[in-house]
Amino acid sequence: MAMESVANSVQLPPLDNPNERAAVGEELQLMLQDLIDLSLVGKQLHWSVFGASARGVHLFLDELVEEWSELADVVAERAVTLGFVPDGQSSAVAAGSRVEPVVVRSLADHVVVWELGRRVAAVAERIRARLGSIGGADLVTQDVLIRVVGTLEKQQWLLRVQLGEKA
Ligand SMILES: [Fe+2]
């Protein structure tokens, strides 16, 4: 992981389990990479979409991109608060993101919604799977994870209904 620990240079918040400090930092770095990559994929789809609902999807994608950017900032700043310097540069994202890239061509509106929905779901599921262990290490960081998962799952619902599925 490309994060530098500055643990000895400042007075850091005590964690519920200090032995897990590095693991918490790594989790935040992974989440940061995924959120930045979601925002990049979202912009790509914002530019690629065509079809009868293209305008709505195009505009909605910018709202999602903004939400992912805001969450990325919260995640990165939690990492710094705990004494890690997160890496949000393209090289770190390219090396570490677990978000699948999309094909570079025009994509029909319903395909865009489907492709995005499964990527958002994958990120949400990965973070949800880590909620328990991160909570054991640091409840305040767990709260950040919960906020991210809650936002992503709400986005899943908003994407799902655009595919014509009932809530
Ligand atoms: Fe735009």
PDB file of N, CA, C and O in Angstrom, residues 64-108:
ATOM      1  N   LEU A  64     -24.138  11.471  -9.379  1.00  0.00           N
ATOM      2  CA  LEU A  64     -23.440  10.353  -8.740  1.00  0.00           C
ATOM      3  C   LEU A  64     -21.948  10.633  -8.636  1.00  0.00           C
ATOM      4  O   LEU A  64     -21.321  10.375  -7.601  1.00  0.00           O
ATOM      5  N   VAL A  65     -21.372  11.166  -9.710  1.00  0.00           N
ATOM      6  CA  VAL A  65     -19.938  11.470  -9.713  1.00  0.00           C
ATOM      7  C   VAL A  65     -19.604  12.440  -8.586  1.00  0.00           C
ATOM      8  O   VAL A  65     -18.614  12.279  -7.864  1.00  0.00           O
ATOM      9  N   GLU A  66     -20.476  13.421  -8.396  1.00  0.00           N
ATOM     10  CA  GLU A  66     -20.246  14.390  -7.322  1.00  0.00           C
ATOM     11  C   GLU A  66     -20.315  13.714  -5.948  1.00  0.00           C
ATOM     12  O   GLU A  66     -19.500  13.991  -5.064  1.00  0.00           O
ATOM     13  N   GLU A  67     -21.268  12.804  -5.787  1.00  0.00           N
ATOM     14  CA  GLU A  67     -21.381  12.098  -4.504  1.00  0.00           C
ATOM     15  C   GLU A  67     -20.151  11.228  -4.243  1.00  0.00           C
ATOM     16  O   GLU A  67     -19.646  11.172  -3.119  1.00  0.00           O
ATOM     17  N   TRP A  68     -19.645  10.551  -5.270  1.00  0.00           N
ATOM     18  CA  TRP A  68     -18.445   9.714  -5.075  1.00  0.00           C
ATOM     19  C   TRP A  68     -17.228  10.572  -4.757  1.00  0.00           C
ATOM     20  O   TRP A  68     -16.400  10.184  -3.936  1.00  0.00           O
ATOM     21  N   SER A  69     -17.134  11.721  -5.391  1.00  0.00           N
ATOM     22  CA  SER A  69     -15.999  12.616  -5.104  1.00  0.00           C
ATOM     23  C   SER A  69     -16.058  13.110  -3.668  1.00  0.00           C
ATOM     24  O   SER A  69     -15.037  13.181  -2.978  1.00  0.00           O
ATOM     25  N   GLU A  70     -17.265  13.445  -3.210  1.00  0.00           N
ATOM     26  CA  GLU A  70     -17.412  13.899  -1.822  1.00  0.00           C
ATOM     27  C   GLU A  70     -17.064  12.777  -0.840  1.00  0.00           C
ATOM     28  O   GLU A  70     -16.374  12.999   0.155  1.00  0.00           O
ATOM     29  N   LEU A  71     -17.533  11.561  -1.127  1.00  0.00           N
ATOM     30  CA  LEU A  71     -17.221  10.430  -0.251  1.00  0.00           C
ATOM     31  C   LEU A  71     -15.727  10.143  -0.255  1.00  0.00           C
ATOM     32  O   LEU A  71     -15.135   9.838   0.794  1.00  0.00           O
ATOM     33  N   ALA A  72     -15.098  10.238  -1.419  1.00  0.00           N
ATOM     34  CA  ALA A  72     -13.650  10.007  -1.512  1.00  0.00           C
ATOM     35  C   ALA A  72     -12.916  10.985  -0.604  1.00  0.00           C
ATOM     36  O   ALA A  72     -11.951  10.629   0.083  1.00  0.00           O
ATOM     37  N   ASP A  73     -13.378  12.213  -0.566  1.00  0.00           N
ATOM     38  CA  ASP A  73     -12.757  13.237   0.277  1.00  0.00           C
ATOM     39  C   ASP A  73     -12.916  12.887   1.763  1.00  0.00           C
ATOM     40  O   ASP A  73     -11.958  13.004   2.546  1.00  0.00           O
ATOM     41  N   VAL A  74     -14.094  12.437   2.141  1.00  0.00           N
ATOM     42  CA  VAL A  74     -14.338  12.042   3.542  1.00  0.00           C
ATOM     43  C   VAL A  74     -13.429  10.874   3.922  1.00  0.00           C
ATOM     44  O   VAL A  74     -12.810  10.864   4.999  1.00  0.00           O
ATOM     45  N   VAL A  75     -13.321   9.910   3.027  1.00  0.00           N
ATOM     46  CA  VAL A  75     -12.503   8.718   3.280  1.00  0.00           C
ATOM     47  C   VAL A  75     -11.022   9.106   3.400  1.00  0.00           C
ATOM     48  O   VAL A  75     -10.321   8.686   4.327  1.00  0.00           O
ATOM     49  N   ALA A  76     -10.555   9.916   2.459  1.00  0.00           N
ATOM     50  CA  ALA A  76      -9.143  10.329   2.479  1.00  0.00           C
ATOM     51  C   ALA A  76      -8.823  11.108   3.744  1.00  0.00           C
ATOM     52  O   ALA A  76      -7.769  10.924   4.370  1.00  0.00           O
ATOM     53  N   GLU A  77      -9.743  11.955   4.149  1.00  0.00           N
ATOM     54  CA  GLU A  77      -9.482  12.777   5.331  1.00  0.00           C
ATOM     55  C   GLU A  77      -9.566  11.958   6.625  1.00  0.00           C
ATOM     56  O   GLU A  77      -8.895  12.281   7.606  1.00  0.00           O
ATOM     57  N   ARG A  78     -10.354  10.886   6.630  1.00  0.00           N
ATOM     58  CA  ARG A  78     -10.330   9.968   7.782  1.00  0.00           C
ATOM     59  C   ARG A  78      -8.962   9.287   7.864  1.00  0.00           C
ATOM     60  O   ARG A  78      -8.410   9.112   8.947  1.00  0.00           O
ATOM     61  N   ALA A  79      -8.416   8.907   6.699  1.00  0.00           N
ATOM     62  CA  ALA A  79      -7.090   8.281   6.682  1.00  0.00           C
ATOM     63  C   ALA A  79      -6.043   9.237   7.252  1.00  0.00           C
ATOM     64  O   ALA A  79      -5.230   8.857   8.100  1.00  0.00           O
ATOM     65  N   VAL A  80      -6.074  10.492   6.823  1.00  0.00           N
ATOM     66  CA  VAL A  80      -5.103  11.472   7.315  1.00  0.00           C
ATOM     67  C   VAL A  80      -5.275  11.678   8.817  1.00  0.00           C
ATOM     68  O   VAL A  80      -4.305  11.757   9.570  1.00  0.00           O
ATOM     69  N   THR A  81      -6.537  11.727   9.246  1.00  0.00           N
ATOM     70  CA  THR A  81      -6.831  11.912  10.671  1.00  0.00           C
ATOM     71  C   THR A  81      -6.185  10.819  11.510  1.00  0.00           C
ATOM     72  O   THR A  81      -5.740  11.050  12.634  1.00  0.00           O
ATOM     73  N   LEU A  82      -6.097   9.607  10.921  1.00  0.00           N
ATOM     74  CA  LEU A  82      -5.520   8.470  11.648  1.00  0.00           C
ATOM     75  C   LEU A  82      -4.014   8.356  11.436  1.00  0.00           C
ATOM     76  O   LEU A  82      -3.388   7.417  11.921  1.00  0.00           O
ATOM     77  N   GLY A  83      -3.435   9.283  10.690  1.00  0.00           N
ATOM     78  CA  GLY A  83      -1.983   9.274  10.549  1.00  0.00           C
ATOM     79  C   GLY A  83      -1.458   8.653   9.276  1.00  0.00           C
ATOM     80  O   GLY A  83      -0.282   8.310   9.186  1.00  0.00           O
ATOM     81  N   PHE A  84      -2.317   8.488   8.294  1.00  0.00           N
ATOM     82  CA  PHE A  84      -1.881   7.963   7.003  1.00  0.00           C
ATOM     83  C   PHE A  84      -2.006   9.039   5.939  1.00  0.00           C
ATOM     84  O   PHE A  84      -2.913   9.873   6.002  1.00  0.00           O
ATOM     85  N   VAL A  85      -1.105   9.000   4.965  1.00  0.00           N
ATOM     86  CA  VAL A  85      -1.246   9.900   3.821  1.00  0.00           C
ATOM     87  C   VAL A  85      -1.812   9.065   2.673  1.00  0.00           C
ATOM     88  O   VAL A  85      -1.123   8.205   2.129  1.00  0.00           O
ATOM     89  N   PRO A  86      -3.083   9.270   2.317  1.00  0.00           N
ATOM     90  CA  PRO A  86      -3.677   8.464   1.253  1.00  0.00           C
ATOM     91  C   PRO A  86      -3.133   8.886  -0.101  1.00  0.00           C
ATOM     92  O   PRO A  86      -2.674  10.019  -0.262  1.00  0.00           O
ATOM     93  N   ASP A  87      -3.181   7.954  -1.053  1.00  0.00           N
ATOM     94  CA  ASP A  87      -2.726   8.252  -2.416  1.00  0.00           C
ATOM     95  C   ASP A  87      -3.932   8.194  -3.351  1.00  0.00           C
ATOM     96  O   ASP A  87      -4.437   7.127  -3.663  1.00  0.00           O
ATOM     97  N   GLY A  88      -4.372   9.377  -3.799  1.00  0.00           N
ATOM     98  CA  GLY A  88      -5.526   9.450  -4.702  1.00  0.00           C
ATOM     99  C   GLY A  88      -5.125   9.790  -6.120  1.00  0.00           C
ATOM    100  O   GLY A  88      -5.955  10.257  -6.910  1.00  0.00           O
ATOM    101  N   GLN A  89      -3.849   9.544  -6.454  1.00  0.00           N
ATOM    102  CA  GLN A  89      -3.379   9.855  -7.809  1.00  0.00           C
ATOM    103  C   GLN A  89      -3.776   8.749  -8.789  1.00  0.00           C
ATOM    104  O   GLN A  89      -4.050   7.619  -8.391  1.00  0.00           O
ATOM    105  N   SER A  90      -3.758   9.087 -10.067  1.00  0.00           N
ATOM    106  CA  SER A  90      -4.196   8.122 -11.081  1.00  0.00           C
ATOM    107  C   SER A  90      -3.365   6.841 -11.032  1.00  0.00           C
ATOM    108  O   SER A  90      -3.899   5.751 -11.251  1.00  0.00           O
ATOM    109  N   SER A  91      -2.073   6.948 -10.725  1.00  0.00           N
ATOM    110  CA  SER A  91      -1.225   5.748 -10.689  1.00  0.00           C
ATOM    111  C   SER A  91      -1.696   4.785  -9.594  1.00  0.00           C
ATOM    112  O   SER A  91      -1.753   3.575  -9.822  1.00  0.00           O
ATOM    113  N   ALA A  92      -2.064   5.336  -8.439  1.00  0.00           N
ATOM    114  CA  ALA A  92      -2.536   4.477  -7.339  1.00  0.00           C
ATOM    115  C   ALA A  92      -3.882   3.862  -7.689  1.00  0.00           C
ATOM    116  O   ALA A  92      -4.126   2.673  -7.428  1.00  0.00           O
ATOM    117  N   VAL A  93      -4.753   4.661  -8.292  1.00  0.00           N
ATOM    118  CA  VAL A  93      -6.084   4.172  -8.658  1.00  0.00           C
ATOM    119  C   VAL A  93      -5.959   3.073  -9.720  1.00  0.00           C
ATOM    120  O   VAL A  93      -6.592   2.016  -9.620  1.00  0.00           O
ATOM    121  N   ALA A  94      -5.111   3.318 -10.731  1.00  0.00           N
ATOM    122  CA  ALA A  94      -4.941   2.324 -11.797  1.00  0.00           C
ATOM    123  C   ALA A  94      -4.366   1.026 -11.247  1.00  0.00           C
ATOM    124  O   ALA A  94      -4.758  -0.068 -11.655  1.00  0.00           O
ATOM    125  N   ALA A  95      -3.453   1.139 -10.290  1.00  0.00           N
ATOM    126  CA  ALA A  95      -2.810  -0.061  -9.742  1.00  0.00           C
ATOM    127  C   ALA A  95      -3.718  -0.808  -8.773  1.00  0.00           C
ATOM    128  O   ALA A  95      -3.648  -2.032  -8.689  1.00  0.00           O
ATOM    129  N   GLY A  96      -4.579  -0.080  -8.057  1.00  0.00           N
ATOM    130  CA  GLY A  96      -5.268  -0.727  -6.945  1.00  0.00           C
ATOM    131  C   GLY A  96      -6.769  -0.801  -7.007  1.00  0.00           C
ATOM    132  O   GLY A  96      -7.377  -1.490  -6.194  1.00  0.00           O
ATOM    133  N   SER A  97      -7.400  -0.105  -7.952  1.00  0.00           N
ATOM    134  CA  SER A  97      -8.861  -0.122  -7.982  1.00  0.00           C
ATOM    135  C   SER A  97      -9.389  -1.499  -8.348  1.00  0.00           C
ATOM    136  O   SER A  97      -8.822  -2.201  -9.178  1.00  0.00           O
ATOM    137  N   ARG A  98     -10.499  -1.852  -7.708  1.00  0.00           N
ATOM    138  CA  ARG A  98     -11.144  -3.135  -8.017  1.00  0.00           C
ATOM    139  C   ARG A  98     -12.375  -2.934  -8.891  1.00  0.00           C
ATOM    140  O   ARG A  98     -13.146  -3.860  -9.121  1.00  0.00           O
ATOM    141  N   VAL A  99     -12.566  -1.705  -9.389  1.00  0.00           N
ATOM    142  CA  VAL A  99     -13.713  -1.409 -10.256  1.00  0.00           C
ATOM    143  C   VAL A  99     -13.355  -1.775 -11.696  1.00  0.00           C
ATOM    144  O   VAL A  99     -12.317  -1.369 -12.219  1.00  0.00           O
ATOM    145  N   GLU A 100     -14.234  -2.551 -12.306  1.00  0.00           N
ATOM    146  CA  GLU A 100     -14.022  -3.005 -13.685  1.00  0.00           C
ATOM    147  C   GLU A 100     -14.150  -1.828 -14.659  1.00  0.00           C
ATOM    148  O   GLU A 100     -15.100  -1.046 -14.562  1.00  0.00           O
ATOM    149  N   PRO A 101     -13.220  -1.682 -15.607  1.00  0.00           N
ATOM    150  CA  PRO A 101     -13.389  -0.611 -16.601  1.00  0.00           C
ATOM    151  C   PRO A 101     -14.565  -0.898 -17.535  1.00  0.00           C
ATOM    152  O   PRO A 101     -14.994  -2.048 -17.662  1.00  0.00           O
ATOM    153  N   VAL A 102     -15.080   0.152 -18.193  1.00  0.00           N
ATOM    154  CA  VAL A 102     -16.144  -0.046 -19.180  1.00  0.00           C
ATOM    155  C   VAL A 102     -15.549   0.055 -20.579  1.00  0.00           C
ATOM    156  O   VAL A 102     -14.479   0.643 -20.753  1.00  0.00           O
ATOM    157  N   VAL A 103     -16.242  -0.520 -21.555  1.00  0.00           N
ATOM    158  CA  VAL A 103     -15.757  -0.440 -22.935  1.00  0.00           C
ATOM    159  C   VAL A 103     -15.865   1.011 -23.424  1.00  0.00           C
ATOM    160  O   VAL A 103     -16.781   1.746 -23.026  1.00  0.00           O
ATOM    161  N   VAL A 104     -14.920   1.396 -24.288  1.00  0.00           N
ATOM    162  CA  VAL A 104     -14.896   2.774 -24.775  1.00  0.00           C
ATOM    163  C   VAL A 104     -15.639   2.832 -26.104  1.00  0.00           C
ATOM    164  O   VAL A 104     -15.067   2.647 -27.175  1.00  0.00           O
ATOM    165  N   ARG A 105     -16.939   3.009 -26.003  1.00  0.00           N
ATOM    166  CA  ARG A 105     -17.786   3.221 -27.178  1.00  0.00           C
ATOM    167  C   ARG A 105     -19.148   3.730 -26.707  1.00  0.00           C
ATOM    168  O   ARG A 105     -19.412   3.755 -25.505  1.00  0.00           O
ATOM    169  N   SER A 106     -19.991   4.130 -27.634  1.00  0.00           N
ATOM    170  CA  SER A 106     -21.335   4.582 -27.287  1.00  0.00           C
ATOM    171  C   SER A 106     -22.119   3.430 -26.661  1.00  0.00           C
ATOM    172  O   SER A 106     -22.020   2.286 -27.120  1.00  0.00           O
ATOM    173  N   LEU A 107     -22.863   3.744 -25.620  1.00  0.00           N
ATOM    174  CA  LEU A 107     -23.611   2.702 -24.910  1.00  0.00           C
ATOM    175  C   LEU A 107     -25.050   3.163 -24.705  1.00  0.00           C
ATOM    176  O   LEU A 107     -25.295   4.313 -24.311  1.00  0.00           O
ATOM    177  N   ALA A 108     -25.993   2.259 -24.961  1.00  0.00           N
ATOM    178  CA  ALA A 108     -27.410   2.588 -24.796  1.00  0.00           C
ATOM    179  C   ALA A 108     -27.715   2.882 -23.329  1.00  0.00           C
ATOM    180  O   ALA A 108     -27.104   2.297 -22.421  1.00  0.00           O
TER     181      ALA A 108
END
